[in-house]
Amino acid sequence: MHYTLRNKLPSTALFTTVDAVLNWGRLSSLWYLLFGTACCAIELMQTGGPRADLDRFGAVFRSSPRQSDLLIVAGTVTYKMASRIKRLYEQMADPKYVISMGSCSNCGGLFDLGYSVLRGIDKVIPVDVYVPGCPPRPEALTQGLLVLQEKIRKQRYLAREA
Amino acid sequence: MQPFELTDLGAGTKEMMLNMGPQHPSTHGVIKFVLRMDGEVVAALDPDVGFLHRSIEKIAEKLSYPDFMPYTDRVDYVAAMNCNFGYARVVEKLMKMEVPKRAEYIRVIVAELNRISSHLVSVGTFGNDIGAVTPFLYAIRDRELINDLLEMLCGARLTYNFVRIGGVAFDLPDTFKEKAIAFLDTLEPKLKEFNTLLSENRIFRERLAGVCVISKEDAVAYGVTGPNLRGSGVDWDLRRDEPYSVYPEVSFEVPVGGGLVGKVGDAFDRYWVRIKEMQESAKIVRQCLEQIPEGPIMAKIPRVLKPPAGDAFDRTEAPRGELGYYLVSDGSSKPQRLKIRTGSFAAVSIIPKIAPGWMIADIVALIGSLDIIAPEIDR
Ligand code: SF4
């Protein structure tokens, strides 16, 4: 497209709000933490893989929480793991978002019967988008990411109270 | 390569504690290793497990026998079919049930397809740990094709819940055979491509040759099973040596580590055994697809399963080693106790023995080559 535009708009200005530009930047480069606790992590891996290709939406994985914007809680959260996930979340720099992937991290899922499983990661950290499924298909997780992007697009980050 | 001897130089240096995990890309799930380091050399290593303890064994006591089947998927989610298979077998053993031939063939087909997909994940992530990112993408691309096949069969991509006590849930769809053969035809050239990328890669080989050798004696003493045991040069495979299901009716080889680039039992041998096993599994699937008889896919089973009081143990060869189920029944419709013994549990117990003296980068190779997975250890 830029060939058609070349030399046509030499000094055009675009008007928008700072919030909109910030949001656009954020939603187009949601880097997620390479982290999974259980079965859903395998589907997360496939979602990042060649077929579902999460990279299309600007989401690539990072190994360190300090470089990530998005925490995808993929899998069962046990009591022993819950405090570690909270710590990972706290290490991430603002603005940060959380997708809860799969029944286990939504509400305990199958392991509601167990004695060692946290019934929902939202008891520990705030969650932006819940993706249902056991495990959610890669398409479902992709949809979850798109929903999160829409959510970010509407944010009024600067207008927010400090 | 040789492990390092730790000597005190008298410089007043101190050992350092290092936590690896539970969030770490090369621990393969939520496992933590506490390392005592002398510089870059490991002095001692302590695995801290239990981050994924989901009380699966306890849940078994609350559910009826068939209701527990979906939980076996989660014992080893990368090879859910094999876990279904093992559990169905132990209940059948307790109830002295005969399973129709066709069902047994279908079980072996899905178990071997799942073995291929599990080994693909294993070798792919292993390459990733060593620093080769591309083969990982190749591996999960190929794994999608197996997912498609199994999805065609039962509608699920990862947690299948397909094998039933007394048979299997669904018959093979009409086009399954062609599609499976078409996949197997592409698998061979793809493995070749994979070998060019990874197995013959000089950096990869030199990183692994002679690293973290597990001797035959150690492997047996620690109860290591499956590809890890065979990587150490022990010729033992339950499918051949304690045959079950229809394995006696197919012919296949059991690959054993032979120190191809370094010593017998090094990290490369364990990796190489897995590559070879994928080819053998492909052979088994082909034979099964040819030989499969017509017939029913479920045995006649009562509506409520009440096995007689007693106990049973059964083990099968899963991708991560022997998968044993020990089941105690008190004659009611729920198990009194279920114990699951897995290959990864034994594999993680040998890490503290092998690790001292190796560099931290070699520890990553050790963990990756043992192909341990958190849910199998913690359950
Ligand atoms: S939601 Fe299902 S697939 Fe995901 S971690 Fe829980 S049990 Fe596993």
Coordinates of C-alpha atoms and ligand atoms in Angstrom, one line a residue:
Chain A
M1 CA 0.0 0.0 0.0
H2 CA 2.8 2.3 0.8
Y3 CA 3.7 2.5 -2.9
T4 CA 0.4 4.1 -3.7
L5 CA 0.8 6.5 -0.8
R6 CA 4.4 7.4 -1.5
N7 CA 4.8 11.1 -2.2
K8 CA 1.1 11.7 -2.1
L9 CA 0.8 12.6 1.6
P10 CA 4.1 14.4 2.2
S11 CA 3.1 16.4 5.3
T12 CA -0.3 15.1 6.3
A13 CA -1.1 15.1 10.0
L14 CA -3.4 12.6 11.7
F15 CA -5.5 13.5 14.6
T16 CA -6.1 11.1 17.4
T17 CA -5.9 11.0 21.2
V18 CA -2.8 10.0 23.1
D19 CA -4.8 7.3 24.8
A20 CA -5.8 5.8 21.5
V21 CA -2.2 5.7 20.3
L22 CA -1.0 4.2 23.5
N23 CA -3.7 1.6 23.4
W24 CA -3.0 0.8 19.8
G25 CA 0.7 0.2 20.7
R26 CA -0.1 -1.9 23.7
L27 CA -2.6 -4.2 22.1
S28 CA -0.5 -4.8 19.0
S29 CA 2.5 -6.1 21.0
L30 CA 1.1 -8.2 23.8
W31 CA 4.1 -10.2 24.8
Y32 CA 3.1 -13.1 27.0
L33 CA 5.1 -15.0 29.6
L34 CA 6.2 -18.4 28.6
F35 CA 4.6 -20.2 31.4
G36 CA 2.1 -23.0 31.8
T37 CA 1.3 -25.2 34.7
A38 CA -0.5 -28.2 33.3
C39 CA -2.2 -29.6 30.2
C40 CA -3.4 -26.3 28.9
A41 CA 0.2 -25.4 28.5
I42 CA 0.5 -27.9 25.6
E43 CA -2.4 -26.1 23.9
L44 CA -0.8 -22.8 24.6
M45 CA 2.3 -24.2 22.9
Q46 CA 0.3 -25.3 19.9
T47 CA -1.3 -21.9 19.8
G48 CA 2.1 -20.3 19.5
G49 CA 3.0 -22.8 17.0
P50 CA 2.9 -22.6 13.2
R51 CA -0.7 -23.5 12.6
A52 CA -2.6 -21.2 15.0
D53 CA 0.3 -18.7 14.9
L54 CA -0.3 -16.3 17.7
D55 CA 2.5 -14.1 16.3
R56 CA 0.0 -12.8 13.8
F57 CA -1.5 -10.6 16.5
G58 CA 1.7 -9.3 17.8
A59 CA 1.9 -11.8 20.7
V60 CA 5.2 -13.4 21.1
F61 CA 6.5 -15.3 24.2
R62 CA 9.1 -14.1 26.6
S63 CA 10.8 -16.2 29.2
S64 CA 11.0 -13.5 31.8
P65 CA 8.0 -11.8 33.6
R66 CA 9.9 -8.5 33.5
Q67 CA 9.6 -8.4 29.8
S68 CA 6.0 -9.6 29.6
D69 CA 2.7 -7.7 29.3
L70 CA 0.4 -10.6 29.5
L71 CA 0.2 -13.6 31.8
I72 CA -1.7 -16.5 30.4
V73 CA -2.4 -18.8 33.3
A74 CA -2.6 -22.1 31.5
G75 CA -3.5 -25.0 33.7
T76 CA -4.2 -26.2 37.1
V77 CA -3.1 -23.9 40.0
T78 CA -2.3 -25.8 43.1
Y79 CA -2.0 -24.2 46.5
K80 CA 1.7 -24.7 46.4
M81 CA 1.9 -22.9 43.0
A82 CA -0.6 -20.1 43.7
S83 CA 1.9 -17.9 45.7
R84 CA 4.5 -18.4 43.0
I85 CA 2.0 -17.2 40.3
K86 CA 1.2 -14.2 42.4
R87 CA 4.9 -13.4 42.6
L88 CA 5.3 -13.7 38.9
Y89 CA 2.4 -11.4 38.4
E90 CA 3.9 -8.8 40.7
Q91 CA 7.2 -8.9 38.9
M92 CA 5.5 -7.9 35.6
A93 CA 5.7 -4.2 34.8
D94 CA 2.5 -2.2 34.4
P95 CA 0.3 -2.2 32.3
K96 CA -0.2 -5.9 32.7
Y97 CA -3.0 -8.2 31.7
V98 CA -4.1 -11.7 32.6
I99 CA -5.9 -14.4 30.6
S100 CA -7.2 -17.3 32.5
M101 CA -7.0 -20.3 30.2
G102 CA -9.1 -23.4 30.8
S103 CA -11.6 -24.6 33.4
C104 CA -8.9 -25.3 36.0
S105 CA -7.6 -21.8 36.3
N106 CA -11.1 -20.4 35.9
C107 CA -12.7 -22.3 38.7
G108 CA -10.8 -25.5 39.6
G109 CA -12.5 -27.5 36.9
L110 CA -12.1 -31.2 37.1
F111 CA -10.0 -30.9 40.2
D112 CA -12.7 -29.3 42.2
L113 CA -12.9 -32.7 43.9
G114 CA -9.3 -32.6 44.9
Y115 CA -7.8 -31.3 48.2
S116 CA -4.9 -29.4 46.8
V117 CA -6.2 -27.2 44.0
L118 CA -7.1 -23.6 44.0
R119 CA -10.6 -22.9 42.8
G120 CA -9.9 -20.2 40.3
I121 CA -6.8 -18.0 39.8
D122 CA -9.0 -14.9 40.3
K123 CA -8.8 -15.6 44.0
V124 CA -5.1 -14.6 43.8
I125 CA -4.6 -12.2 40.9
P126 CA -7.1 -10.1 38.8
V127 CA -8.2 -11.7 35.6
D128 CA -9.1 -9.8 32.4
V129 CA -10.4 -12.6 30.1
Y130 CA -11.6 -16.1 31.0
V131 CA -11.3 -18.7 28.2
P132 CA -13.5 -21.7 28.9
G133 CA -12.5 -25.3 27.8
C134 CA -10.6 -28.3 29.0
P135 CA -8.3 -27.6 27.3
P136 CA -9.5 -24.6 25.1
R137 CA -8.7 -25.1 21.5
P138 CA -6.0 -22.9 20.0
E139 CA -8.9 -21.1 18.2
A140 CA -10.5 -20.4 21.5
L141 CA -7.3 -19.0 23.0
T142 CA -6.8 -16.8 20.0
Q143 CA -10.3 -15.5 20.4
G144 CA -9.5 -14.8 24.1
L145 CA -6.5 -12.7 22.9
L146 CA -8.7 -10.8 20.4
V147 CA -11.2 -10.0 23.2
L148 CA -8.4 -8.7 25.4
Q149 CA -7.2 -6.5 22.5
E150 CA -10.7 -5.1 22.2
K151 CA -10.7 -4.4 25.9
I152 CA -7.4 -2.6 25.7
R153 CA -8.6 -0.6 22.8
K154 CA -11.3 0.9 24.9
Q155 CA -9.1 1.7 27.9
R156 CA -8.7 5.3 29.2
Y157 CA -5.3 4.8 30.7
L158 CA -4.3 8.4 31.1
A159 CA -7.8 9.6 32.2
R160 CA -7.7 7.0 35.0
E161 CA -7.2 8.2 38.6
A162 CA -3.7 7.7 39.9
Chain B
M1 CA 33.3 -34.8 28.2
Q2 CA 34.0 -35.4 31.8
P3 CA 32.3 -34.1 35.0
F4 CA 34.5 -31.6 36.9
E5 CA 36.3 -32.4 40.1
L6 CA 35.5 -29.8 42.7
T7 CA 38.6 -28.6 44.5
D8 CA 39.0 -26.0 47.1
L9 CA 41.5 -23.5 45.8
G10 CA 41.8 -21.8 49.2
A11 CA 40.6 -18.5 47.7
G12 CA 37.8 -18.2 50.2
T13 CA 35.1 -18.7 47.7
K14 CA 31.6 -19.8 48.8
E15 CA 29.0 -22.0 47.3
M16 CA 25.9 -20.3 46.0
M17 CA 22.3 -21.4 46.2
L18 CA 20.4 -21.1 42.9
N19 CA 16.7 -21.7 42.4
M20 CA 15.8 -23.1 39.0
G21 CA 12.0 -23.0 38.5
P22 CA 9.2 -23.5 39.1
Q23 CA 8.8 -21.0 36.2
H24 CA 11.7 -21.8 34.0
P25 CA 11.5 -22.7 30.3
S26 CA 13.7 -25.7 30.6
T27 CA 12.2 -27.5 33.6
H28 CA 9.4 -28.7 31.4
G29 CA 6.5 -27.8 33.6
V30 CA 6.4 -26.6 37.2
I31 CA 9.3 -28.3 38.8
K32 CA 11.9 -26.6 40.9
F33 CA 15.5 -27.5 41.3
V34 CA 17.6 -26.1 44.1
L35 CA 21.2 -26.1 43.0
R36 CA 24.3 -25.6 45.1
M37 CA 26.8 -24.0 42.7
D38 CA 30.5 -23.7 42.8
G39 CA 31.0 -21.1 40.1
E40 CA 29.3 -22.6 37.1
V41 CA 29.7 -26.2 38.3
V42 CA 26.9 -27.9 40.2
A43 CA 27.9 -29.2 43.6
A44 CA 24.5 -30.6 44.6
L45 CA 21.0 -30.6 43.2
D46 CA 17.7 -31.1 45.0
P47 CA 14.5 -31.5 43.1
D48 CA 11.5 -29.8 44.8
V49 CA 8.4 -31.4 43.4
G50 CA 4.7 -31.1 44.2
F51 CA 3.8 -27.9 42.4
L52 CA 1.3 -29.8 40.3
H53 CA 0.0 -32.2 42.9
R54 CA -3.6 -32.4 41.8
S55 CA -4.6 -35.3 44.2
I56 CA -5.6 -37.5 41.3
E57 CA -5.1 -40.7 43.3
K58 CA -7.4 -39.4 46.0
I59 CA -10.1 -38.3 43.5
A60 CA -10.1 -41.9 42.3
E61 CA -11.6 -43.0 45.6
K62 CA -14.5 -40.6 45.2
L63 CA -15.6 -41.7 41.7
S64 CA -16.9 -44.8 40.1
Y65 CA -14.5 -46.8 37.9
P66 CA -15.6 -45.4 34.5
D67 CA -16.0 -41.9 35.9
F68 CA -12.3 -41.8 36.7
M69 CA -11.2 -42.3 33.1
P70 CA -11.0 -38.5 32.2
Y71 CA -8.6 -38.0 35.1
T72 CA -6.2 -40.6 33.7
D73 CA -5.8 -38.2 30.7
R74 CA -4.3 -35.7 33.0
V75 CA -1.7 -38.1 34.5
D76 CA 0.4 -37.5 31.4
Y77 CA -1.4 -35.1 29.2
V78 CA 1.2 -35.4 26.4
A79 CA 0.3 -39.1 26.1
A80 CA -3.2 -39.3 27.3
M81 CA -4.1 -42.3 25.2
N82 CA -1.4 -44.4 26.9
C83 CA -2.7 -43.5 30.3
N84 CA -6.3 -44.3 29.4
F85 CA -5.1 -47.6 28.1
G86 CA -3.2 -48.5 31.2
Y87 CA -6.1 -47.7 33.5
A88 CA -8.7 -49.6 31.3
R89 CA -6.4 -52.6 31.4
V90 CA -6.0 -52.7 35.2
V91 CA -9.8 -52.6 35.7
E92 CA -10.3 -55.3 33.1
K93 CA -7.7 -57.4 34.8
L94 CA -9.5 -57.0 38.1
M95 CA -12.8 -57.9 36.5
K96 CA -11.3 -60.7 34.3
M97 CA -12.9 -59.2 31.3
E98 CA -12.2 -60.1 27.7
V99 CA -11.8 -57.2 25.2
P100 CA -12.8 -57.6 21.6
K101 CA -9.9 -57.9 19.1
R102 CA -10.9 -54.9 17.1
A103 CA -10.9 -52.7 20.2
E104 CA -7.4 -53.9 21.1
Y105 CA -6.2 -53.0 17.7
I106 CA -7.7 -49.6 17.9
R107 CA -6.1 -49.1 21.3
V108 CA -2.7 -50.0 20.0
I109 CA -3.1 -47.7 17.0
V110 CA -4.0 -44.7 19.1
A111 CA -1.4 -45.5 21.7
E112 CA 1.3 -45.6 19.1
L113 CA 0.1 -42.4 17.4
N114 CA 0.2 -40.8 20.7
R115 CA 3.6 -42.1 21.4
I116 CA 4.8 -40.4 18.2
S117 CA 3.2 -37.1 19.2
S118 CA 4.6 -37.3 22.7
H119 CA 8.2 -38.0 21.4
L120 CA 7.8 -35.1 18.9
V121 CA 7.1 -32.8 21.8
S122 CA 10.0 -34.3 23.7
V123 CA 12.6 -34.0 21.0
G124 CA 11.3 -30.6 19.9
T125 CA 11.5 -29.0 23.4
F126 CA 14.8 -30.7 24.0
G127 CA 16.2 -29.0 20.9
N128 CA 14.8 -25.7 22.1
D129 CA 16.5 -26.2 25.5
I130 CA 19.8 -26.7 23.8
G131 CA 19.3 -23.6 21.7
A132 CA 17.9 -24.8 18.4
V133 CA 14.5 -23.1 18.1
T134 CA 13.5 -24.1 14.6
P135 CA 13.2 -27.9 15.1
F136 CA 10.8 -27.2 17.8
L137 CA 8.5 -25.4 15.4
Y138 CA 8.8 -28.3 13.0
A139 CA 7.9 -30.8 15.7
I140 CA 4.8 -29.1 16.8
R141 CA 3.8 -28.5 13.2
D142 CA 3.9 -32.3 12.7
R143 CA 2.2 -32.9 16.0
E144 CA -0.8 -31.0 14.7
L145 CA -1.3 -33.7 12.1
I146 CA -1.6 -36.4 14.8
N147 CA -3.9 -34.2 16.7
D148 CA -6.1 -34.0 13.6
L149 CA -6.2 -37.8 13.3
L150 CA -7.1 -38.3 16.9
E151 CA -9.6 -35.5 16.8
M152 CA -11.3 -37.2 13.9
L153 CA -11.6 -40.2 16.1
C154 CA -12.9 -38.8 19.3
G155 CA -13.3 -35.0 19.0
A156 CA -10.6 -34.0 21.4
R157 CA -7.1 -32.8 20.7
L158 CA -5.3 -33.4 23.9
T159 CA -7.4 -35.0 26.6
Y160 CA -9.1 -37.8 24.7
N161 CA -11.0 -40.0 27.2
F162 CA -11.3 -42.4 24.3
V163 CA -10.4 -45.8 25.7
R164 CA -13.2 -47.3 27.8
I165 CA -13.2 -50.1 30.3
G166 CA -14.0 -53.1 28.0
G167 CA -13.2 -51.5 24.7
V168 CA -13.0 -48.1 23.0
A169 CA -15.6 -45.3 22.7
F170 CA -15.9 -45.1 19.0
D171 CA -15.0 -47.1 15.9
L172 CA -12.5 -45.9 13.4
P173 CA -14.2 -43.5 10.9
D174 CA -14.3 -44.5 7.2
T175 CA -11.5 -42.3 6.0
F176 CA -9.3 -42.9 9.1
K177 CA -7.1 -45.6 7.5
E178 CA -6.3 -43.5 4.4
K179 CA -5.6 -40.4 6.4
A180 CA -3.4 -42.3 8.9
I181 CA -1.4 -43.9 6.1
A182 CA -1.0 -40.6 4.3
F183 CA 0.3 -39.1 7.5
L184 CA 2.7 -42.0 8.1
D185 CA 4.0 -41.6 4.6
T186 CA 4.9 -38.0 5.3
L187 CA 6.4 -38.8 8.7
E188 CA 9.5 -40.6 7.3
P189 CA 10.7 -37.7 5.2
K190 CA 9.9 -35.3 8.0
L191 CA 12.0 -37.2 10.4
K192 CA 14.8 -37.1 7.9
E193 CA 14.5 -33.4 7.7
F194 CA 14.4 -33.3 11.5
N195 CA 17.6 -35.3 11.6
T196 CA 19.3 -33.0 9.2
L197 CA 18.3 -30.0 11.3
L198 CA 19.1 -31.4 14.7
S199 CA 20.6 -34.9 15.0
E200 CA 23.3 -34.2 12.5
N201 CA 23.9 -30.7 13.7
R202 CA 27.4 -30.5 15.0
I203 CA 26.7 -28.0 17.7
F204 CA 23.9 -30.1 19.0
R205 CA 26.0 -33.3 18.9
E206 CA 28.9 -31.7 20.7
R207 CA 26.7 -30.3 23.4
L208 CA 25.4 -33.8 24.2
A209 CA 28.1 -36.3 23.4
G210 CA 29.3 -37.9 26.6
V211 CA 27.2 -35.5 28.7
C212 CA 25.5 -36.7 31.9
V213 CA 26.0 -40.4 31.3
I214 CA 23.7 -42.7 33.2
S215 CA 25.3 -46.1 33.5
K216 CA 23.4 -49.3 33.0
E217 CA 23.7 -50.2 36.7
D218 CA 22.5 -46.8 37.9
A219 CA 19.6 -46.8 35.6
V220 CA 18.5 -50.2 36.8
A221 CA 19.1 -49.4 40.5
Y222 CA 17.1 -46.2 40.3
G223 CA 14.2 -47.9 38.5
V224 CA 14.5 -45.7 35.4
T225 CA 12.3 -47.1 32.7
G226 CA 11.3 -46.5 29.1
P227 CA 13.4 -44.6 26.6
N228 CA 15.7 -43.4 29.3
L229 CA 16.5 -47.0 30.3
R230 CA 17.0 -48.1 26.7
G231 CA 19.2 -45.0 26.2
S232 CA 21.5 -46.5 28.9
G233 CA 21.9 -49.6 26.8
V234 CA 19.4 -51.9 28.6
D235 CA 17.4 -53.9 26.1
W236 CA 14.0 -53.9 27.9
D237 CA 10.6 -53.0 26.5
L238 CA 7.4 -54.2 28.0
R239 CA 5.7 -54.3 24.6
R240 CA 8.1 -57.0 23.6
D241 CA 9.3 -58.6 26.9
E242 CA 6.0 -58.8 28.7
P243 CA 3.7 -58.5 25.8
Y244 CA 0.1 -57.3 26.3
S245 CA -2.8 -56.4 24.0
V246 CA -2.0 -57.2 20.4
Y247 CA 1.7 -56.3 20.5
P248 CA 2.7 -60.0 20.0
E249 CA 1.0 -59.9 16.6
V250 CA 3.1 -57.0 15.2
S251 CA 6.8 -57.0 14.5
F252 CA 8.9 -54.1 15.6
E253 CA 12.4 -53.4 16.9
V254 CA 13.4 -52.0 20.2
P255 CA 16.0 -49.3 19.7
V256 CA 18.8 -49.3 22.3
G257 CA 21.4 -46.6 22.9
G258 CA 24.8 -47.5 21.6
G259 CA 26.9 -44.5 22.2
L260 CA 26.5 -43.2 18.7
V261 CA 28.5 -40.0 19.2
G262 CA 29.8 -40.3 22.8
K263 CA 29.3 -42.9 25.5
V264 CA 26.5 -45.3 26.0
G265 CA 23.9 -43.7 28.2
D266 CA 24.7 -40.0 27.4
A267 CA 22.1 -37.4 26.7
F268 CA 22.4 -37.9 22.9
D269 CA 21.6 -41.6 23.3
R270 CA 18.4 -40.9 25.1
Y271 CA 17.4 -38.4 22.4
W272 CA 18.3 -40.8 19.6
V273 CA 16.3 -43.7 21.1
R274 CA 13.2 -41.4 20.9
I275 CA 13.8 -40.6 17.3
K276 CA 14.2 -44.3 16.5
E277 CA 11.1 -45.2 18.5
M278 CA 9.0 -42.9 16.4
Q279 CA 9.9 -44.9 13.3
E280 CA 9.1 -48.1 15.1
S281 CA 5.7 -46.8 16.2
A282 CA 4.9 -45.8 12.7
K283 CA 5.7 -49.4 11.6
I284 CA 3.3 -50.7 14.3
V285 CA 0.5 -48.4 13.3
R286 CA 0.9 -49.5 9.7
Q287 CA 0.7 -53.2 10.6
C288 CA -2.3 -52.7 12.8
L289 CA -4.2 -50.8 10.2
E290 CA -3.6 -53.7 7.8
Q291 CA -4.4 -56.5 10.2
I292 CA -7.3 -55.0 12.1
P293 CA -10.3 -57.4 12.1
E294 CA -14.0 -56.5 11.9
G295 CA -16.1 -56.9 15.0
P296 CA -17.5 -55.2 18.0
I297 CA -15.5 -52.5 19.8
M298 CA -17.0 -52.9 23.3
A299 CA -17.2 -55.9 25.5
K300 CA -20.5 -56.6 27.2
I301 CA -20.2 -54.8 30.6
P302 CA -22.7 -54.4 33.4
R303 CA -24.2 -50.9 33.8
V304 CA -22.6 -50.5 37.2
L305 CA -19.1 -51.8 37.5
K306 CA -18.5 -53.7 40.7
P307 CA -15.2 -55.6 40.5
P308 CA -14.8 -58.4 43.1
A309 CA -12.8 -57.5 46.2
G310 CA -9.1 -57.8 45.6
D311 CA -6.2 -56.0 44.0
A312 CA -4.5 -55.9 40.6
F313 CA -1.4 -54.4 39.2
D314 CA -0.8 -53.8 35.5
R315 CA 2.0 -52.0 33.7
T316 CA 2.2 -50.8 30.2
E317 CA 4.9 -49.1 28.2
A318 CA 4.1 -45.4 28.0
P319 CA 6.3 -42.9 26.2
R320 CA 7.9 -41.8 29.4
G321 CA 8.5 -45.2 30.7
E322 CA 6.5 -47.9 32.5
L323 CA 3.1 -46.7 33.6
G324 CA 1.9 -48.9 36.5
Y325 CA -1.6 -48.8 38.0
Y326 CA -2.2 -50.6 41.3
L327 CA -5.9 -50.9 42.1
V328 CA -7.5 -52.2 45.3
S329 CA -11.2 -52.9 45.2
D330 CA -13.4 -53.6 48.2
G331 CA -16.3 -54.9 46.0
S332 CA -18.1 -51.6 45.8
S333 CA -18.5 -49.4 42.8
K334 CA -15.6 -47.1 43.7
P335 CA -11.9 -48.0 44.0
Q336 CA -10.6 -48.3 47.5
R337 CA -7.2 -47.2 46.5
L338 CA -5.4 -46.4 43.3
K339 CA -1.7 -46.0 43.0
I340 CA -0.1 -44.7 39.9
R341 CA 3.6 -45.3 39.2
T342 CA 5.1 -43.3 36.4
G343 CA 8.4 -43.2 34.5
S344 CA 9.1 -39.5 35.2
F345 CA 9.1 -40.1 38.9
A346 CA 12.0 -42.5 38.6
A347 CA 13.7 -40.3 36.1
V348 CA 13.6 -37.2 38.4
S349 CA 15.0 -39.3 41.3
I350 CA 18.2 -40.0 39.4
I351 CA 18.9 -36.4 38.6
P352 CA 20.6 -35.6 42.0
K353 CA 22.8 -38.6 41.5
I354 CA 24.0 -37.6 38.0
A355 CA 24.1 -33.8 38.3
P356 CA 27.1 -33.0 40.6
G357 CA 30.2 -32.1 38.6
W358 CA 28.4 -30.9 35.5
M359 CA 28.0 -27.3 34.4
I360 CA 24.6 -25.7 34.7
A361 CA 24.1 -25.8 30.9
D362 CA 24.6 -29.5 31.0
I363 CA 21.9 -29.8 33.7
V364 CA 19.4 -28.4 31.1
A365 CA 20.5 -31.1 28.7
L366 CA 20.1 -33.7 31.4
I367 CA 16.6 -32.6 32.3
G368 CA 15.6 -32.3 28.7
S369 CA 17.0 -35.7 27.7
L370 CA 15.2 -37.4 30.5
D371 CA 11.9 -36.0 29.2
I372 CA 10.4 -35.5 32.6
I373 CA 7.0 -34.0 32.9
A374 CA 5.4 -32.4 36.0
P375 CA 2.0 -34.1 36.2
E376 CA 3.6 -37.6 36.1
I377 CA 5.9 -36.8 39.0
D378 CA 3.3 -35.1 41.2
R379 CA 0.0 -36.6 39.9
Ligands
SF4_1 S1 -8.6 -27.1 32.2 FE1 -8.4 -29.2 31.6 S2 -6.8 -29.3 30.1 FE2 -6.6 -27.4 31.2 S3 -5.2 -27.7 32.9 FE3 -7.2 -28.1 33.6 S4 -7.6 -30.3 33.4 FE4 -5.9 -29.7 32.1

